[in-house]
PDB file of C-alpha atoms and ligand atoms in Angstrom:
ATOM      1  CA  MET A   1     -72.540 -54.282 -42.976  1.00  0.00           C
ATOM      2  CA  LYS A   2     -75.568 -56.409 -43.632  1.00  0.00           C
ATOM      3  CA  ARG A   3     -78.831 -56.671 -41.771  1.00  0.00           C
ATOM      4  CA  VAL A   4     -79.488 -60.269 -40.812  1.00  0.00           C
ATOM      5  CA  TYR A   5     -82.382 -59.996 -38.384  1.00  0.00           C
ATOM      6  CA  SER A   6     -85.003 -57.610 -37.073  1.00  0.00           C
ATOM      7  CA  SER A   7     -87.777 -57.919 -34.540  1.00  0.00           C
ATOM      8  CA  TYR A   8     -89.927 -55.727 -32.321  1.00  0.00           C
ATOM      9  CA  ASN A   9     -88.760 -57.979 -29.521  1.00  0.00           C
ATOM     10  CA  LEU A  10     -85.476 -56.391 -28.460  1.00  0.00           C
ATOM     11  CA  ALA A  11     -84.578 -59.407 -26.318  1.00  0.00           C
ATOM     12  CA  ALA A  12     -84.897 -61.645 -29.386  1.00  0.00           C
ATOM     13  CA  VAL A  13     -82.567 -59.367 -31.333  1.00  0.00           C
ATOM     14  CA  HIS A  14     -80.021 -59.459 -28.521  1.00  0.00           C
ATOM     15  CA  HIS A  15     -80.357 -63.220 -28.328  1.00  0.00           C
ATOM     16  CA  ALA A  16     -79.655 -63.475 -32.058  1.00  0.00           C
ATOM     17  CA  ARG A  17     -76.586 -61.297 -31.550  1.00  0.00           C
ATOM     18  CA  ASN A  18     -75.361 -63.601 -28.781  1.00  0.00           C
ATOM     19  CA  VAL A  19     -75.814 -66.614 -31.049  1.00  0.00           C
ATOM     20  CA  LEU A  20     -73.632 -64.974 -33.701  1.00  0.00           C
ATOM     21  CA  GLU A  21     -71.011 -63.664 -31.286  1.00  0.00           C
ATOM     22  CA  ALA A  22     -70.682 -67.133 -29.778  1.00  0.00           C
ATOM     23  CA  GLU A  23     -69.615 -68.295 -33.246  1.00  0.00           C
ATOM     24  CA  GLY A  24     -67.160 -65.437 -33.638  1.00  0.00           C
ATOM     25  CA  ILE A  25     -69.351 -63.302 -35.903  1.00  0.00           C
ATOM     26  CA  ARG A  26     -69.209 -59.624 -34.969  1.00  0.00           C
ATOM     27  CA  ALA A  27     -72.654 -58.076 -34.918  1.00  0.00           C
ATOM     28  CA  VAL A  28     -74.290 -54.880 -33.686  1.00  0.00           C
ATOM     29  CA  VAL A  29     -77.851 -54.045 -32.692  1.00  0.00           C
ATOM     30  CA  LYS A  30     -79.288 -50.910 -34.285  1.00  0.00           C
ATOM     31  CA  ASN A  31     -82.437 -48.979 -33.458  1.00  0.00           C
ATOM     32  CA  GLN A  32     -82.659 -50.377 -29.984  1.00  0.00           C
ATOM     33  CA  TYR A  33     -83.640 -47.000 -28.535  1.00  0.00           C
ATOM     34  CA  LEU A  34     -85.865 -45.876 -31.376  1.00  0.00           C
ATOM     35  CA  SER A  35     -89.064 -47.579 -30.306  1.00  0.00           C
ATOM     36  CA  SER A  36     -89.949 -44.500 -28.259  1.00  0.00           C
ATOM     37  CA  GLY A  37     -90.285 -42.729 -31.588  1.00  0.00           C
ATOM     38  CA  MET A  38     -93.066 -45.074 -32.607  1.00  0.00           C
ATOM     39  CA  GLY A  39     -95.938 -42.981 -33.880  1.00  0.00           C
ATOM     40  CA  ASP A  40     -93.676 -40.381 -35.430  1.00  0.00           C
ATOM     41  CA  LEU A  41     -91.752 -42.754 -37.659  1.00  0.00           C
ATOM     42  CA  PRO A  42     -92.996 -45.595 -39.835  1.00  0.00           C
ATOM     43  CA  PRO A  43     -93.031 -48.680 -37.570  1.00  0.00           C
ATOM     44  CA  ALA A  44     -90.651 -50.639 -39.784  1.00  0.00           C
ATOM     45  CA  GLU A  45     -87.972 -48.029 -39.120  1.00  0.00           C
ATOM     46  CA  CYS A  46     -88.350 -48.365 -35.358  1.00  0.00           C
ATOM     47  CA  GLN A  47     -87.692 -52.065 -35.275  1.00  0.00           C
ATOM     48  CA  PRO A  48     -84.486 -53.137 -33.547  1.00  0.00           C
ATOM     49  CA  GLU A  49     -82.165 -54.625 -36.146  1.00  0.00           C
ATOM     50  CA  LEU A  50     -79.157 -56.902 -36.043  1.00  0.00           C
ATOM     51  CA  TRP A  51     -76.325 -56.106 -38.443  1.00  0.00           C
ATOM     52  CA  ILE A  52     -73.172 -58.081 -39.054  1.00  0.00           C
ATOM     53  CA  LEU A  53     -69.944 -56.114 -39.475  1.00  0.00           C
ATOM     54  CA  ASN A  54     -68.333 -58.405 -42.017  1.00  0.00           C
ATOM     55  CA  ASP A  55     -70.401 -59.186 -45.115  1.00  0.00           C
ATOM     56  CA  ALA A  56     -68.429 -62.391 -45.569  1.00  0.00           C
ATOM     57  CA  ASP A  57     -70.160 -63.770 -42.479  1.00  0.00           C
ATOM     58  CA  LEU A  58     -73.604 -63.397 -44.031  1.00  0.00           C
ATOM     59  CA  TRP A  59     -74.019 -66.977 -45.140  1.00  0.00           C
ATOM     60  CA  ARG A  60     -72.942 -68.378 -41.779  1.00  0.00           C
ATOM     61  CA  ALA A  61     -75.048 -65.856 -39.874  1.00  0.00           C
ATOM     62  CA  GLU A  62     -78.198 -66.735 -41.790  1.00  0.00           C
ATOM     63  CA  LYS A  63     -77.547 -70.413 -41.334  1.00  0.00           C
ATOM     64  CA  LEU A  64     -77.151 -69.953 -37.570  1.00  0.00           C
ATOM     65  CA  LEU A  65     -80.265 -67.832 -37.230  1.00  0.00           C
ATOM     66  CA  TYR A  66     -82.631 -69.561 -39.610  1.00  0.00           C
ATOM     67  CA  ALA A  67     -81.497 -73.150 -40.021  1.00  0.00           C
ATOM     68  CA  PRO A  68     -83.702 -75.646 -38.206  1.00  0.00           C
ATOM     69  CA  PRO A  69     -82.077 -77.537 -35.344  1.00  0.00           C
ATOM     70  CA  GLN A  70     -79.964 -80.462 -36.478  1.00  0.00           C
ATOM     71  CA  ALA A  71     -82.349 -83.149 -35.375  1.00  0.00           C
ATOM     72  CA  GLY A  72     -83.637 -86.037 -37.386  1.00  0.00           C
ATOM     73  CA  PRO A  73     -86.937 -87.815 -36.874  1.00  0.00           C
ATOM     74  CA  GLU A  74     -87.688 -89.617 -33.648  1.00  0.00           C
ATOM     75  CA  TRP A  75     -86.547 -93.208 -33.353  1.00  0.00           C
ATOM     76  CA  ARG A  76     -87.701 -96.093 -31.234  1.00  0.00           C
ATOM     77  CA  CYS A  77     -85.300 -98.210 -29.239  1.00  0.00           C
ATOM     78  CA  ALA A  78     -85.562-101.992 -28.989  1.00  0.00           C
ATOM     79  CA  CYS A  79     -86.728-101.486 -25.382  1.00  0.00           C
ATOM     80  CA  GLY A  80     -89.703 -99.531 -26.653  1.00  0.00           C
ATOM     81  CA  GLU A  81     -88.516 -96.073 -25.616  1.00  0.00           C
ATOM     82  CA  SER A  82     -89.150 -93.295 -28.087  1.00  0.00           C
ATOM     83  CA  LEU A  83     -86.254 -90.840 -28.455  1.00  0.00           C
ATOM     84  CA  GLY A  84     -85.606 -87.526 -30.154  1.00  0.00           C
ATOM     85  CA  GLY A  85     -83.490 -87.501 -33.320  1.00  0.00           C
ATOM     86  CA  GLN A  86     -80.643 -85.643 -31.582  1.00  0.00           C
ATOM     87  CA  PHE A  87     -79.948 -88.630 -29.320  1.00  0.00           C
ATOM     88  CA  THR A  88     -77.712 -91.485 -30.423  1.00  0.00           C
ATOM     89  CA  GLN A  89     -78.152 -93.525 -27.291  1.00  0.00           C
ATOM     90  CA  CYS A  90     -81.211 -94.647 -25.364  1.00  0.00           C
ATOM     91  CA  TRP A  91     -81.366 -92.961 -21.960  1.00  0.00           C
ATOM     92  CA  ARG A  92     -83.420 -95.838 -20.583  1.00  0.00           C
ATOM     93  CA  CYS A  93     -81.465 -98.982 -21.492  1.00  0.00           C
ATOM     94  CA  GLU A  94     -78.265 -97.326 -22.805  1.00  0.00           C
ATOM     95  CA  ALA A  95     -78.443 -99.157 -26.119  1.00  0.00           C
ATOM     96  CA  TYR A  96     -76.985 -97.294 -29.088  1.00  0.00           C
ATOM     97  CA  ARG A  97     -79.113 -96.298 -31.999  1.00  0.00           C
ATOM     98  CA  THR A  98     -78.917 -98.840 -34.788  1.00  0.00           C
ATOM     99  CA  ALA A  99     -80.652 -97.116 -37.680  1.00  0.00           C
TER     100      ALA A  99
HETATM  101 ZN1   ZN B 101     -83.675 -98.475 -24.944  1.00  0.00          ZN
END
């Protein structure tokens, strides 16, 4: 078991778990009911945490959670439209990206 993520935002922790599970990485959320103990326990120990079950998934899990989106710089089509790096085709004139 390895901790891959923690946040005071429980929804964010669950979202991270969904991202991993969608890729076939088994993960569990810990401490999700501990926040009521805030004040009695050190805050860092009350934070919901995401743990992966198989240590071998650690590298993939961190890549999924922390890698920036796979998008290059914006490009400009011959028609003058400016497009995000994730697009390979102009939505305006349907020309394909050349560079
Ligand atoms: Zn275009």
